[in-house]
Coordinates of C-alpha atoms in Angstrom, one line a residue:
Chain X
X1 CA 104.8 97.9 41.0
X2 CA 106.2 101.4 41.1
X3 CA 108.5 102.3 43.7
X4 CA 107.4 105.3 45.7
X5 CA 109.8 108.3 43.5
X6 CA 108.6 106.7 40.4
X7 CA 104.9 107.3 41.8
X8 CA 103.2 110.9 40.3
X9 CA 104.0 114.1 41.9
X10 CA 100.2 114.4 43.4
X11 CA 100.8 110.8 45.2
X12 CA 104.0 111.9 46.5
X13 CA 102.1 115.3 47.6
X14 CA 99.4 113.8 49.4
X15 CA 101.8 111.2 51.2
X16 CA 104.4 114.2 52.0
X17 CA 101.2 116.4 53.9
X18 CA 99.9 113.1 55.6
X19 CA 103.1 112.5 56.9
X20 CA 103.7 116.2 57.9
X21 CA 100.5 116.3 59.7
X22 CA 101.5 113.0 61.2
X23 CA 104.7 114.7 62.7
X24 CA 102.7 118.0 64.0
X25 CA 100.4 115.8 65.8
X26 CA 103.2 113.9 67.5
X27 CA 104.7 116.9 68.1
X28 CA 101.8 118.3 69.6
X29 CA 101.5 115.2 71.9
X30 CA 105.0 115.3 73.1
X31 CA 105.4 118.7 74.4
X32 CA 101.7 118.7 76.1
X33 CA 102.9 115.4 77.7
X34 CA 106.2 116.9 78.7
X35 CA 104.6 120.7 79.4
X36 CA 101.7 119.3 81.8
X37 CA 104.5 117.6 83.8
X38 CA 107.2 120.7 83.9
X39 CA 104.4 122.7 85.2
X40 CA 103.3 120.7 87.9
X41 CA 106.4 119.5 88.9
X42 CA 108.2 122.9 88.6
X43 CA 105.7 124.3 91.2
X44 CA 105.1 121.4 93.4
X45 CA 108.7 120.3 93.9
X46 CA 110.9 122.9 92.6
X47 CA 112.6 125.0 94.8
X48 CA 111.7 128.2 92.3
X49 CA 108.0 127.2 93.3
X50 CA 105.7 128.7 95.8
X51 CA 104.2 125.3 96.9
X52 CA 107.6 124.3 98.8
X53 CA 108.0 127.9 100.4
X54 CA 104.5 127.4 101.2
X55 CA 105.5 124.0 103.2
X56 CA 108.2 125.8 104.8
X57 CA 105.9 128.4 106.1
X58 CA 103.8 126.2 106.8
X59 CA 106.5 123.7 109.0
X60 CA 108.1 126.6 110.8
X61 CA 104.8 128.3 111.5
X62 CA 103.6 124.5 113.0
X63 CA 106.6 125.1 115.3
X64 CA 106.4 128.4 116.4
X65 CA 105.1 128.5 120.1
X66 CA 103.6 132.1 119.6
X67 CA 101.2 130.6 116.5
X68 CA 100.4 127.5 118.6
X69 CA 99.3 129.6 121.5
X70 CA 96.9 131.8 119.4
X71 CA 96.0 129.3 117.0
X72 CA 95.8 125.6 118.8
X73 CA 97.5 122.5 117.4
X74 CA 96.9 120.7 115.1
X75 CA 97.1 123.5 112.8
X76 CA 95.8 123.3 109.1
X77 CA 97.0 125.1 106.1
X78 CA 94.5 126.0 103.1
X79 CA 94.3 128.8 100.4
X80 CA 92.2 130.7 99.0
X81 CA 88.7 129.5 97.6
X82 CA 88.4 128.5 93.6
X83 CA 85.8 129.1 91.1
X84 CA 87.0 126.8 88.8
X85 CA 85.3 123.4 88.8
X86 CA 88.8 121.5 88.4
X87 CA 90.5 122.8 91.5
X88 CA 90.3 120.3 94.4
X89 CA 92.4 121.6 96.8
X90 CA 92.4 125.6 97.3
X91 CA 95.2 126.9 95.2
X92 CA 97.7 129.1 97.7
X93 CA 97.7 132.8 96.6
X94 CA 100.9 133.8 95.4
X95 CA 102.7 136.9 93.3
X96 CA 106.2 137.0 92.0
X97 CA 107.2 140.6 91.3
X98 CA 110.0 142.7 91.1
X99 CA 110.7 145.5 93.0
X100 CA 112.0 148.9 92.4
X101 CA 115.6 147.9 93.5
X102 CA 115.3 145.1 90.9
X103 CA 114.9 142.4 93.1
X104 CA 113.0 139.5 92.5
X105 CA 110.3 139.0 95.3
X106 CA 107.7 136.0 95.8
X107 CA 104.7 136.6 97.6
X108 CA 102.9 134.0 99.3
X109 CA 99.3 134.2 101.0
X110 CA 97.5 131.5 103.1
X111 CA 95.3 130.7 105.6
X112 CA 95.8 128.8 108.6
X113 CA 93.2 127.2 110.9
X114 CA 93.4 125.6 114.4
X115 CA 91.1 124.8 117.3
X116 CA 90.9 128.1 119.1
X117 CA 91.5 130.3 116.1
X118 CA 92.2 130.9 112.6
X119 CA 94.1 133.4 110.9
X120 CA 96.2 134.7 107.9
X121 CA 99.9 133.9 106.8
X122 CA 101.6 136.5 104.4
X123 CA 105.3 135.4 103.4
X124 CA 107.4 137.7 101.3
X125 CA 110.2 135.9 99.9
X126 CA 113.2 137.6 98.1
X127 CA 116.1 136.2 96.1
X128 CA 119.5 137.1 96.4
X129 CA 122.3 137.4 94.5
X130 CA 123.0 133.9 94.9
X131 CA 120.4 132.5 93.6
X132 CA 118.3 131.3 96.7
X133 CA 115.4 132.7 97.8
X134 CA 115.5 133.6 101.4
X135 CA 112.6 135.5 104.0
X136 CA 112.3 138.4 104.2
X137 CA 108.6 138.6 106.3
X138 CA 106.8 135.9 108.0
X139 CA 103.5 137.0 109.0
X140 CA 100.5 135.4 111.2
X141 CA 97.7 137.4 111.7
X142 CA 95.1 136.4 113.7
X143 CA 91.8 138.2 114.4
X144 CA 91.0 139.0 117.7
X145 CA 87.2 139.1 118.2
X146 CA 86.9 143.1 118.3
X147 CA 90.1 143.7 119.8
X148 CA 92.7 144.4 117.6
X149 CA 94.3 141.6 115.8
X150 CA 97.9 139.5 116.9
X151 CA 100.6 139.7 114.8
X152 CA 103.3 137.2 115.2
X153 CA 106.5 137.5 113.4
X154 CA 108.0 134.2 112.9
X155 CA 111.4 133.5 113.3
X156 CA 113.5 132.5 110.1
X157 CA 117.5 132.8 111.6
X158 CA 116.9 129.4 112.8
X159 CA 117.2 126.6 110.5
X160 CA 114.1 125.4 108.6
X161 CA 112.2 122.4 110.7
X162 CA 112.2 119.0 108.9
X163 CA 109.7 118.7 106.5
X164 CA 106.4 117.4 107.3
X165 CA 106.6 113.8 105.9
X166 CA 109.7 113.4 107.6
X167 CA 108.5 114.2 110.9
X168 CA 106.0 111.8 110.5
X169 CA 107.9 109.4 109.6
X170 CA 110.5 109.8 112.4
X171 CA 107.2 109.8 115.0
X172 CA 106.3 106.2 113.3
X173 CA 109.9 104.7 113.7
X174 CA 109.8 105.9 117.4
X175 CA 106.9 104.7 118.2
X176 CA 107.8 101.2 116.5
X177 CA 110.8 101.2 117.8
X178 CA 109.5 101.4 121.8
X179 CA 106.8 99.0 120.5
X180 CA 109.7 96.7 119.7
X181 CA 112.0 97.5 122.9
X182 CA 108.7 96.4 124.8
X183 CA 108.4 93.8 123.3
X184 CA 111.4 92.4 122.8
X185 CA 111.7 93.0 126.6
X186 CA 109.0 91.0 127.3
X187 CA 110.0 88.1 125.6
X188 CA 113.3 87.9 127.2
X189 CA 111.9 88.2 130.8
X190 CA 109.1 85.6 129.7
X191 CA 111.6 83.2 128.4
X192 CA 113.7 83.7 131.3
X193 CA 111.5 82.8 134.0
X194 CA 110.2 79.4 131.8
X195 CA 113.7 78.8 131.7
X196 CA 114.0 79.1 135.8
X197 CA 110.7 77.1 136.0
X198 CA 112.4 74.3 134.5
X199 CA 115.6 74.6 135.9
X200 CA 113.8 74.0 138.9
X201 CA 111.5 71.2 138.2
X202 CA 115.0 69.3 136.3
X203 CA 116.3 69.7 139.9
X204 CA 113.7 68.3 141.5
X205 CA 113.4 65.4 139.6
X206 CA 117.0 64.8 140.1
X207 CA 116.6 64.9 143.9
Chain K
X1 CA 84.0 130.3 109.7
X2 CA 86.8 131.1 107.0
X3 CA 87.5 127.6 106.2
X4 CA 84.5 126.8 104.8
X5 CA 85.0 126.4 101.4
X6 CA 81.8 128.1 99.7
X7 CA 82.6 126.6 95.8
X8 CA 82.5 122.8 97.2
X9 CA 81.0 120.7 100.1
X10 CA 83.1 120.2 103.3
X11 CA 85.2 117.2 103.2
X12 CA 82.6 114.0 104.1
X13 CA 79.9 115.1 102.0
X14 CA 81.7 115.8 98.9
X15 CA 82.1 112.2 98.6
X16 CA 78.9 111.8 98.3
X17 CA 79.0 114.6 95.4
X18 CA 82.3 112.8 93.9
X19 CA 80.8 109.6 94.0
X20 CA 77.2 111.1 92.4
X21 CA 78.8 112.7 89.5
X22 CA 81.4 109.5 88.5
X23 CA 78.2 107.4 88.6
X24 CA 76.3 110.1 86.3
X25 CA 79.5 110.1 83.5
X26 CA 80.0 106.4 83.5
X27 CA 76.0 106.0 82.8
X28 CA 75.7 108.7 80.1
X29 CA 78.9 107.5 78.7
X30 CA 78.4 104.1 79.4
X31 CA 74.8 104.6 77.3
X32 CA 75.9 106.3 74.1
X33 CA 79.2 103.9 73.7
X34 CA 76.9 100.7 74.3
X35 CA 73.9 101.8 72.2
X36 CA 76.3 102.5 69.2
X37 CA 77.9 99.1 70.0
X38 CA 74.4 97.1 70.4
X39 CA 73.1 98.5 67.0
X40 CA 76.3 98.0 65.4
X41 CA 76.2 93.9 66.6
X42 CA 72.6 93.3 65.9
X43 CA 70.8 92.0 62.9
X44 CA 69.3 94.4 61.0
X45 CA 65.2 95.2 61.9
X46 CA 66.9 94.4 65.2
X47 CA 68.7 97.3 65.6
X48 CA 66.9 99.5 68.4
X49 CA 66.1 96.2 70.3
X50 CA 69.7 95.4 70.7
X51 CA 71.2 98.6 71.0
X52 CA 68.6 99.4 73.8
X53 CA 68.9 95.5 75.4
X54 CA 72.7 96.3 75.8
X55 CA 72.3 99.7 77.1
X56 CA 70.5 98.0 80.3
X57 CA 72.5 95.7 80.4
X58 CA 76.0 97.2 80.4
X59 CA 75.7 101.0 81.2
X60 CA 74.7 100.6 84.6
X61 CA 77.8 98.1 85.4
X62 CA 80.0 101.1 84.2
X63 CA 78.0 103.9 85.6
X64 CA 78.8 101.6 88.8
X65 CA 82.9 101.6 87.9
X66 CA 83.3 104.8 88.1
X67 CA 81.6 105.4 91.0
X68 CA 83.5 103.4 93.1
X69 CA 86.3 104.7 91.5
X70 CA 85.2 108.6 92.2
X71 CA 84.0 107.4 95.4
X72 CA 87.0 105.6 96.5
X73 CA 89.5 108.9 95.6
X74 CA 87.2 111.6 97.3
X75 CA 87.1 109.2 100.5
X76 CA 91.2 109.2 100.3
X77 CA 91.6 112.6 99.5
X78 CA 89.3 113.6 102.7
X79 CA 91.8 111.1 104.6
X80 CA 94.8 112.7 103.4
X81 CA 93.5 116.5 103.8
X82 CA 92.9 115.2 107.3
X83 CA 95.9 113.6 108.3
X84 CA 98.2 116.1 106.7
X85 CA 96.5 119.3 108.0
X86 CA 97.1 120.6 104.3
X87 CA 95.9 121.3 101.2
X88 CA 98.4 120.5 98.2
X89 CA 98.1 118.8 94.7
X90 CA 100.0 115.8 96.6
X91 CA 96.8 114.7 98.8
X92 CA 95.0 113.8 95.1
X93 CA 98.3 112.3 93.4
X94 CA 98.1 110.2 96.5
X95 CA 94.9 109.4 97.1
X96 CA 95.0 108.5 93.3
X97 CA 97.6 106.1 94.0
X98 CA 96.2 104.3 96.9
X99 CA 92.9 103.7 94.8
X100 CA 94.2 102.6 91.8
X101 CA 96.3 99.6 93.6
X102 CA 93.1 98.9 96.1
X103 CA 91.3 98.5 93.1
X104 CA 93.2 96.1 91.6
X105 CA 94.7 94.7 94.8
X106 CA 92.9 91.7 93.4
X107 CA 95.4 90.8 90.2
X108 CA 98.8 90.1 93.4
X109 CA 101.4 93.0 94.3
X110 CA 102.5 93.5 90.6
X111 CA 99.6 94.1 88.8
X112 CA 98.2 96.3 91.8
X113 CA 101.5 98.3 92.0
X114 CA 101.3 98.8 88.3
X115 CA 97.9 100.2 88.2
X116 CA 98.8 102.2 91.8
X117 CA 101.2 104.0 89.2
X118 CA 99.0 104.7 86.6
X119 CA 96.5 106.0 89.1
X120 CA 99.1 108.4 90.6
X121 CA 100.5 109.6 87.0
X122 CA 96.7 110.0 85.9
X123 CA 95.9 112.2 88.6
X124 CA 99.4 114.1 88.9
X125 CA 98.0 114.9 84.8
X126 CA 94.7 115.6 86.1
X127 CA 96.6 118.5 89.0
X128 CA 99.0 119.6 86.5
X129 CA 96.5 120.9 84.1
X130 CA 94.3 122.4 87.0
X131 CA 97.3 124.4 88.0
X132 CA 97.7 125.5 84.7
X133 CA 93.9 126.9 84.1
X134 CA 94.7 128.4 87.8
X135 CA 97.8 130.0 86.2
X136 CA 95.7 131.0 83.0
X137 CA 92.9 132.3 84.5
X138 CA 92.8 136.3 86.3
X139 CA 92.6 135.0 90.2
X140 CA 91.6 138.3 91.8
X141 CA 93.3 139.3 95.0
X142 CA 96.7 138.2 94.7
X143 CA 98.7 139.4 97.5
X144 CA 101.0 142.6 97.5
X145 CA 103.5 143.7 99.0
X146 CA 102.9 146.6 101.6
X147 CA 103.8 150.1 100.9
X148 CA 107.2 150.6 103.0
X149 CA 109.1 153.3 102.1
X150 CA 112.5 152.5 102.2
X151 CA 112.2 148.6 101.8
X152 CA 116.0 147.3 101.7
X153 CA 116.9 145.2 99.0
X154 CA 118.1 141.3 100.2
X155 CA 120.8 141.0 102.0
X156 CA 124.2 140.7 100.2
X157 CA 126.0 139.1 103.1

């Protein structure tokens, strides 16, 4: 039995290419199944991607009172309309760029729909020194059925509103939580007036 | 109306199309993968005979997998659009999820939480490599930024 360097050259050769292909198509494997990942994770939860400034326009337009008085409540955030066959949910519109003073800028459209109206968002985002990216416009525009349209400039001082899987999970503890207040109150004013019932009827008896 | 979507059907009826389309690729594939298999496991001069005796018997059971499959994520993703008033990748990740453990809700918590996960990493796959055709492909009309003159740079305070 020869052992594999006492084999011929041409054995060797053909052994050395399968294994080199071997290695490419691992290799090819690994970084589209770390690639597809980065991508969509680098957009959808990064904070360098437009999806969570898109949330947080999204949340602080939600609580705006100007935007719920034009707009309605509950209101709904979409982008704009795909061709392509694979997108299921309209891809948000969005631009990074940098401007002539060197600054980086991300631009952010969408549209946003509620029961008496629907209208546009346009966010410009810039990033300073520091690294974060802060606002530096907040735009709703809402048409205005031949009039000219409203343009509401929302407020981003304050401190972004909780994001909106929070809030919905603080409106379930509440509500479980007076659920269980109720109910607990119940009980106790239940068991106390059995209790009463036979105190009483143990007194009588005694009698 | 602006939020009608003019590439897709609004959200009830494109479970109907979702659930159409899964049944159409589980039948064609289900046909060409169990004609192959029924020649390949009949006696010879009884080739065509098998091949076509499994095909009706066996492509229409897969056909019907994946339509409840496709059926069952549309409905959830309509739910999720719904409930959360917005359209992200997260609403199919999720709804990808929830169907993957409902359908195997059967096997006990484990083996439905198991295949909840692969349901959610399959379709978090599925949304990462539409985001990257979106990113390859020319969308027109990406946004600008309006023509101010004297636009400050951030602020450095």
């Amino acid at each position: 039995m020869l052992r594999p360097l006492d084999s011929p050259w041409a054995d060797r050769l053909g052994s050395a290419t399968k294994t080199a292909i071997n290695v490419v198509v691992i290799a090819t494997g690994l970084v589209i199944l770390g690639g597809v990942p980065y991508l969509l994770f680098s957009d959808l939860v990064g904070s360098e991607g437009h999806m969570k400034w898109f949330s947080d326009a999204l949340q602080r337009v939600r609580h705006s009172p100007d935007a719920i008085q034009l707009v309605g409540t509950p209101i709904k955030g979409y982008g704009d309309p795909s061709s392509s066959r694979m997108a299921r949910n309209r891809p948000i519109a969005h631009n990074m760029m940098v401007d002539r003073h060197g600054v980086e800028h991300m631009l952010i459209r969408f549209y946003i729909e509620g029961p008496k109206n629907s209208g546009t968002v346009k966010v410009d985002l810039c990033k300073a020194p520091n690294g974060q990216w802060q606002y530096q416009y907040l735009l709703v525009e809402v048409p205005g059925q031949g009039l000219p349209s409203w343009k509401v400039v929302i407020d981003t001082q304050s401190p972004p509103p909780p994001p909106a899987w929070k809030e919905t999970l603080t409106d379930v503890g509440t509500y479980l939580h007076t659920l269980g207040v109720a109910s607990w109150e119940t009980t106790r004013a239940h068991t106390a007036q059995g209790w009463t019932i036979v105190q009483e009827w143990l007194e009588s008896r005694h009698k | 109306m602006r939020s009608s979507d003019h590439t897709r059907d609004p959200c009830p009826w494109v479970i109907l199309n979702d659930a159409g389309g899964a049944f159409a690729m589980g039948s064609i594939g289900g046909a060409i993968w169990h004609s192959i298999k029924g020649a390949k496991n009949s006696p010879r001069g009884e080739r065509f005979r098998g091949s076509i005796a499994a095909v009706k018997a066996r492509a229409p059971v897969l056909g019907g997998n994946f339509a409840v499959w496709g059926g069952m994520f549309s409905t959830f993703e309509c739910v999720m659009k719904n409930v959360r008033q917005k359209e992200d990748p997260w609403n199919s990740i999720t709804s990808g999820f929830i169907t993957g453990g409902l359908l195997a809700a059967r096997g006990g918590l484990k083996t439905a939480t198991a295949s909840a996960v692969i349901g959610g990493v399959l379709l978090a796959l599925i949304e990462g490599v539409g985001i990257a055709f979106n990113r390859l492909a020319a969308e027109q009309n990406r946004p600008v930024r309006p023509q101010i003159p004297d636009a400050p740079p951030a602020s450095t305070t």
